[in-house]
PDB file of C-alpha atoms in Angstrom:
ATOM      1  CA  UNK N 237      76.660  97.968  93.810  1.00 81.00           C
ATOM      2  CA  UNK N 238      75.964 100.878  96.636  1.00 90.00           C
ATOM      3  CA  UNK N 239      78.164 103.475  97.283  1.00 92.00           C
ATOM      4  CA  UNK N 240      77.738 105.297 101.400  1.00 93.00           C
ATOM      5  CA  UNK N 241      80.149 108.318 102.121  1.00 96.00           C
ATOM      6  CA  UNK N 242      82.303 108.035 104.891  1.00 96.00           C
ATOM      7  CA  UNK N 243      84.288 111.045 105.082  1.00 97.00           C
ATOM      8  CA  UNK N 244      83.846 114.138 102.929  1.00 98.00           C
ATOM      9  CA  UNK N 245      86.805 116.440 101.870  1.00 97.00           C
ATOM     10  CA  UNK N 246      86.419 118.595 104.666  1.00 98.00           C
ATOM     11  CA  UNK N 247      86.060 116.144 107.611  1.00 98.00           C
ATOM     12  CA  UNK N 248      89.400 114.716 105.587  1.00 98.00           C
ATOM     13  CA  UNK N 249      90.647 118.057 106.250  1.00 98.00           C
ATOM     14  CA  UNK N 250      89.751 117.802 109.892  1.00 98.00           C
ATOM     15  CA  UNK N 251      91.158 114.472 110.488  1.00 98.00           C
ATOM     16  CA  UNK N 252      94.480 115.463 108.974  1.00 98.00           C
ATOM     17  CA  UNK N 253      95.015 118.626 111.532  1.00 98.00           C
ATOM     18  CA  UNK N 254      94.054 116.095 114.086  1.00 98.00           C
ATOM     19  CA  UNK N 255      96.375 113.197 113.403  1.00 98.00           C
ATOM     20  CA  UNK N 256      98.866 116.220 112.728  1.00 98.00           C
ATOM     21  CA  UNK N 257      98.710 117.229 115.917  1.00 98.00           C
ATOM     22  CA  UNK N 258      98.333 114.027 117.484  1.00 98.00           C
ATOM     23  CA  UNK N 259     102.401 113.245 115.929  1.00 98.00           C
ATOM     24  CA  UNK N 260     103.545 116.152 117.126  1.00 97.00           C
ATOM     25  CA  UNK N 261     102.690 115.527 120.631  1.00 97.00           C
ATOM     26  CA  UNK N 262     104.486 112.485 120.577  1.00 97.00           C
ATOM     27  CA  UNK N 263     107.635 113.329 118.485  1.00 96.00           C
ATOM     28  CA  UNK N 264     107.927 117.105 119.113  1.00 92.00           C
ATOM     29  CA  UNK N 265     110.582 118.206 116.733  1.00 91.00           C
ATOM     30  CA  UNK N 266     110.957 115.232 114.685  1.00 96.00           C
ATOM     31  CA  UNK N 267     114.548 115.142 115.195  1.00 95.00           C
ATOM     32  CA  UNK N 268     114.724 111.336 115.784  1.00 96.00           C
ATOM     33  CA  UNK N 269     111.594 110.487 114.318  1.00 97.00           C
ATOM     34  CA  UNK N 270     110.426 109.525 110.226  1.00 98.00           C
ATOM     35  CA  UNK N 271     107.603 109.280 108.093  1.00 98.00           C
ATOM     36  CA  UNK N 272     106.824 106.627 105.436  1.00 98.00           C
ATOM     37  CA  UNK N 273     104.194 106.524 103.227  1.00 97.00           C
ATOM     38  CA  UNK N 274     103.664 102.846 102.535  1.00 96.00           C
ATOM     39  CA  UNK N 275     103.082 101.901  98.534  1.00 92.00           C
ATOM     40  CA  UNK N 276     100.950 102.736  96.572  1.00 89.00           C
ATOM     41  CA  UNK N 277      98.450 104.962  98.690  1.00 92.00           C
ATOM     42  CA  UNK N 278     100.060 105.487 101.844  1.00 96.00           C
ATOM     43  CA  UNK N 279     102.295 107.940 100.321  1.00 97.00           C
ATOM     44  CA  UNK N 280      99.295 110.379  99.582  1.00 97.00           C
ATOM     45  CA  UNK N 281      98.549 110.584 103.360  1.00 97.00           C
ATOM     46  CA  UNK N 282     102.255 110.958 104.047  1.00 98.00           C
ATOM     47  CA  UNK N 283     102.462 113.688 101.968  1.00 97.00           C
ATOM     48  CA  UNK N 284      99.897 115.488 103.637  1.00 97.00           C
ATOM     49  CA  UNK N 285     100.439 115.132 106.796  1.00 98.00           C
ATOM     50  CA  UNK N 286     104.285 115.853 106.122  1.00 97.00           C
ATOM     51  CA  UNK N 287     103.334 119.256 104.823  1.00 97.00           C
ATOM     52  CA  UNK N 288     100.721 119.931 107.379  1.00 97.00           C
ATOM     53  CA  UNK N 289     103.792 119.386 109.806  1.00 97.00           C
ATOM     54  CA  UNK N 290     105.735 121.788 107.898  1.00 97.00           C
ATOM     55  CA  UNK N 291     103.351 124.504 106.649  1.00 97.00           C
ATOM     56  CA  UNK N 292     100.865 124.777 109.943  1.00 96.00           C
ATOM     57  CA  UNK N 293     103.121 123.557 112.511  1.00 96.00           C
ATOM     58  CA  UNK N 294     106.425 125.172 111.593  1.00 95.00           C
ATOM     59  CA  UNK N 295     108.050 121.586 111.931  1.00 95.00           C
ATOM     60  CA  UNK N 296     111.901 123.061 110.258  1.00 92.00           C
ATOM     61  CA  UNK N 297     113.193 119.139 109.673  1.00 93.00           C
ATOM     62  CA  UNK N 298     111.196 116.360 108.715  1.00 96.00           C
ATOM     63  CA  UNK N 299     112.397 113.286 106.777  1.00 97.00           C
ATOM     64  CA  UNK N 300     109.375 111.544 104.792  1.00 97.00           C
ATOM     65  CA  UNK N 301     109.809 109.051 102.444  1.00 97.00           C
ATOM     66  CA  UNK N 302     108.111 106.183 100.888  1.00 97.00           C
ATOM     67  CA  UNK N 303     108.294 102.114 100.899  1.00 96.00           C
ATOM     68  CA  UNK N 304     107.100  99.344  98.428  1.00 94.00           C
ATOM     69  CA  UNK N 305     106.228  95.869  99.784  1.00 92.00           C
ATOM     70  CA  UNK N 306     105.545  94.164  96.941  1.00 85.00           C
ATOM     71  CA  UNK N 307     108.242  91.642  97.109  1.00 79.00           C
ATOM     72  CA  UNK N 308     107.432  91.268 100.709  1.00 78.00           C
ATOM     73  CA  UNK N 309     103.896  90.396 100.643  1.00 71.00           C
ATOM     74  CA  UNK N 310     103.131  86.684 101.591  1.00 64.00           C
ATOM     75  CA  UNK N 311     100.338  86.582  98.704  1.00 59.00           C
ATOM     76  CA  UNK N 312     103.098  88.089  96.140  1.00 54.00           C
ATOM     77  CA  UNK N 313     103.157  85.082  93.699  1.00 54.00           C
ATOM     78  CA  UNK N 314      99.706  83.457  94.685  1.00 54.00           C
ATOM     79  CA  UNK N 315      97.299  85.000  92.620  1.00 57.00           C
ATOM     80  CA  UNK N 316      97.040  85.065  88.695  1.00 63.00           C
ATOM     81  CA  UNK N 317      97.601  88.629  88.362  1.00 65.00           C
ATOM     82  CA  UNK N 318     101.560  89.746  88.693  1.00 64.00           C
ATOM     83  CA  UNK N 319     101.723  92.340  91.232  1.00 64.00           C
ATOM     84  CA  UNK N 320     103.503  95.951  90.092  1.00 70.00           C
ATOM     85  CA  UNK N 321     106.040  97.316  92.257  1.00 74.00           C
ATOM     86  CA  UNK N 322     106.455 100.853  92.969  1.00 80.00           C
ATOM     87  CA  UNK N 323     109.089 103.026  93.932  1.00 88.00           C
ATOM     88  CA  UNK N 324     110.981 103.216  97.189  1.00 92.00           C
ATOM     89  CA  UNK N 325     111.890 106.244  98.449  1.00 95.00           C
ATOM     90  CA  UNK N 326     114.337 106.607 101.367  1.00 95.00           C
ATOM     91  CA  UNK N 327     117.264 108.835 101.100  1.00 95.00           C
ATOM     92  CA  UNK N 328     118.060 108.751 105.192  1.00 94.00           C
ATOM     93  CA  UNK N 329     119.169 106.526 107.841  1.00 93.00           C
ATOM     94  CA  UNK N 330     116.378 104.473 109.966  1.00 96.00           C
ATOM     95  CA  UNK N 331     118.881 103.122 112.094  1.00 96.00           C
ATOM     96  CA  UNK N 332     117.889 104.157 115.575  1.00 97.00           C
ATOM     97  CA  UNK N 333     115.174 106.432 114.461  1.00 97.00           C
ATOM     98  CA  UNK N 334     111.420 106.024 115.503  1.00 98.00           C
ATOM     99  CA  UNK N 335     109.648 104.922 112.400  1.00 98.00           C
ATOM    100  CA  UNK N 336     105.967 106.663 111.679  1.00 98.00           C
ATOM    101  CA  UNK N 337     104.609 104.003 108.976  1.00 98.00           C
ATOM    102  CA  UNK N 338     101.488 105.702 107.269  1.00 98.00           C
ATOM    103  CA  UNK N 339      99.143 103.796 104.963  1.00 97.00           C
ATOM    104  CA  UNK N 340      95.525 104.815 104.013  1.00 97.00           C
ATOM    105  CA  UNK N 341      93.450 101.789 105.013  1.00 96.00           C
ATOM    106  CA  UNK N 342      94.122  98.792 108.182  1.00 95.00           C
ATOM    107  CA  UNK N 343      92.628  95.846 107.088  1.00 92.00           C
ATOM    108  CA  UNK N 344      94.277  92.667 107.654  1.00 91.00           C
ATOM    109  CA  UNK N 345      97.212  93.726 108.699  1.00 92.00           C
ATOM    110  CA  UNK N 346      99.199  91.796 106.137  1.00 91.00           C
ATOM    111  CA  UNK N 347     100.714  94.747 104.385  1.00 92.00           C
ATOM    112  CA  UNK N 348     102.044  96.447 107.778  1.00 95.00           C
ATOM    113  CA  UNK N 349     103.696  92.902 108.374  1.00 95.00           C
ATOM    114  CA  UNK N 350     105.431  93.214 104.900  1.00 94.00           C
ATOM    115  CA  UNK N 351     106.304  96.838 105.765  1.00 95.00           C
ATOM    116  CA  UNK N 352     107.646  95.633 109.191  1.00 96.00           C
ATOM    117  CA  UNK N 353     110.111  93.085 107.156  1.00 94.00           C
ATOM    118  CA  UNK N 354     111.128  95.428 104.031  1.00 94.00           C
ATOM    119  CA  UNK N 355     112.575  98.061 106.354  1.00 96.00           C
ATOM    120  CA  UNK N 356     114.796  95.839 108.051  1.00 94.00           C
ATOM    121  CA  UNK N 357     116.609  96.534 104.510  1.00 92.00           C
ATOM    122  CA  UNK N 358     117.355  99.576 105.594  1.00 94.00           C
ATOM    123  CA  UNK N 359     118.026  99.805 109.215  1.00 94.00           C
ATOM    124  CA  UNK N 360     116.877  98.539 112.690  1.00 96.00           C
ATOM    125  CA  UNK N 361     114.295 101.483 114.165  1.00 97.00           C
ATOM    126  CA  UNK N 362     114.207 102.002 117.923  1.00 97.00           C
ATOM    127  CA  UNK N 363     110.713 102.194 117.556  1.00 97.00           C
ATOM    128  CA  UNK N 364     107.698 101.575 114.926  1.00 98.00           C
ATOM    129  CA  UNK N 365     104.315 103.028 115.392  1.00 98.00           C
ATOM    130  CA  UNK N 366     101.106 103.212 112.603  1.00 98.00           C
ATOM    131  CA  UNK N 367      99.180 105.579 111.528  1.00 98.00           C
ATOM    132  CA  UNK N 368      96.148 105.257 109.203  1.00 98.00           C
ATOM    133  CA  UNK N 369      93.113 107.038 108.122  1.00 98.00           C
ATOM    134  CA  UNK N 370      90.790 103.784 108.102  1.00 97.00           C
ATOM    135  CA  UNK N 371      90.877 100.856 110.555  1.00 96.00           C
ATOM    136  CA  UNK N 372      88.684  98.274 109.524  1.00 92.00           C
ATOM    137  CA  UNK N 373      88.711  97.363 113.328  1.00 85.00           C
ATOM    138  CA  UNK N 374      86.461  93.526 112.594  1.00 83.00           C
ATOM    139  CA  UNK N 375      89.157  92.595 109.701  1.00 83.00           C
ATOM    140  CA  UNK N 376      92.221  91.668 111.077  1.00 86.00           C
ATOM    141  CA  UNK N 377      94.198  88.300 110.574  1.00 89.00           C
ATOM    142  CA  UNK N 378      97.542  89.708 112.188  1.00 90.00           C
ATOM    143  CA  UNK N 379      97.235  91.241 115.912  1.00 93.00           C
ATOM    144  CA  UNK N 380      98.408  94.579 114.362  1.00 94.00           C
ATOM    145  CA  UNK N 381      96.580  98.030 115.532  1.00 96.00           C
ATOM    146  CA  UNK N 382      97.505 101.400 114.608  1.00 97.00           C
ATOM    147  CA  UNK N 383      98.701 103.985 117.364  1.00 98.00           C
ATOM    148  CA  UNK N 384      96.864 106.572 115.092  1.00 98.00           C
ATOM    149  CA  UNK N 385      93.536 106.273 113.226  1.00 97.00           C
ATOM    150  CA  UNK N 386      91.501 108.407 111.450  1.00 97.00           C
ATOM    151  CA  UNK N 387      88.345 106.991 111.720  1.00 97.00           C
ATOM    152  CA  UNK N 388      87.333 103.635 113.090  1.00 95.00           C
ATOM    153  CA  UNK N 389      85.179 101.551 110.551  1.00 94.00           C
ATOM    154  CA  UNK N 390      83.091  98.333 111.438  1.00 88.00           C
ATOM    155  CA  UNK N 391      82.654  97.171 107.541  1.00 83.00           C
ATOM    156  CA  UNK N 392      81.878  93.326 106.640  1.00 80.00           C
ATOM    157  CA  UNK N 393      83.331  91.032 104.561  1.00 71.00           C
ATOM    158  CA  UNK N 394      80.948  92.097 101.745  1.00 82.00           C
ATOM    159  CA  UNK N 395      81.989  95.955 101.953  1.00 90.00           C
ATOM    160  CA  UNK N 396      85.267  97.593 100.480  1.00 92.00           C
ATOM    161  CA  UNK N 397      86.508 100.886 101.767  1.00 94.00           C
ATOM    162  CA  UNK N 398      87.682 103.204  98.896  1.00 95.00           C
ATOM    163  CA  UNK N 399      89.807 106.219 100.065  1.00 97.00           C
ATOM    164  CA  UNK N 400      90.145 108.685  97.095  1.00 97.00           C
ATOM    165  CA  UNK N 401      92.593 111.581  97.244  1.00 97.00           C
ATOM    166  CA  UNK N 402      92.817 114.644  95.380  1.00 96.00           C
ATOM    167  CA  UNK N 403      96.201 114.093  93.775  1.00 94.00           C
ATOM    168  CA  UNK N 404      95.706 110.702  92.160  1.00 94.00           C
ATOM    169  CA  UNK N 405      92.060 110.862  91.879  1.00 95.00           C
ATOM    170  CA  UNK N 406      90.741 114.067  91.461  1.00 95.00           C
ATOM    171  CA  UNK N 407      89.017 114.365  94.715  1.00 96.00           C
ATOM    172  CA  UNK N 408      89.028 113.832  98.420  1.00 97.00           C
ATOM    173  CA  UNK N 409      86.494 111.590  99.718  1.00 97.00           C
ATOM    174  CA  UNK N 410      85.857 108.137 101.746  1.00 97.00           C
ATOM    175  CA  UNK N 411      83.101 105.579 100.407  1.00 96.00           C
ATOM    176  CA  UNK N 412      82.081 102.235 101.676  1.00 94.00           C
ATOM    177  CA  UNK N 413      81.033  99.874  99.003  1.00 93.00           C
ATOM    178  CA  UNK N 414      78.362  97.319  99.336  1.00 89.00           C
ATOM    179  CA  UNK N 415      79.495  94.688  96.531  1.00 78.00           C
TER     180      UNK N 415
END
């Protein structure tokens, strides 16, 4: 197994600021926009972006939450491994709002398809966008593309992208792992 560093902590910080600025360009004051991090790993990126928007860019009021898609996955009962659910935390209305889904890695698109189904339990958004730190563009099973991407990676099937977050893993770094 070999590991190649794709993004350092400093590069991640630069990308987070760029993504926050892109969100600001399209949503200005976030009065009609909500941010939803996809469980389990998209929440770290969503929290970072929400904090940046509040603290560095002066967005006063921004609604942010997390969505668990476990029971909406098309592989929920397929494997030997039992999937464990995470928590959903959405304490605001999504009806007629612009929703920005946030996830760390866009791979096959199946997680996003699940999120599209899961969000319907909370209302009907007026629009849904996708922001992802890493876009594995040659691995899609579904026609899903991000509106905002940190870095595009051309990883082949035997390679895996691993995103580590300081809050959960002790450091910010992104690896390309060849197994």
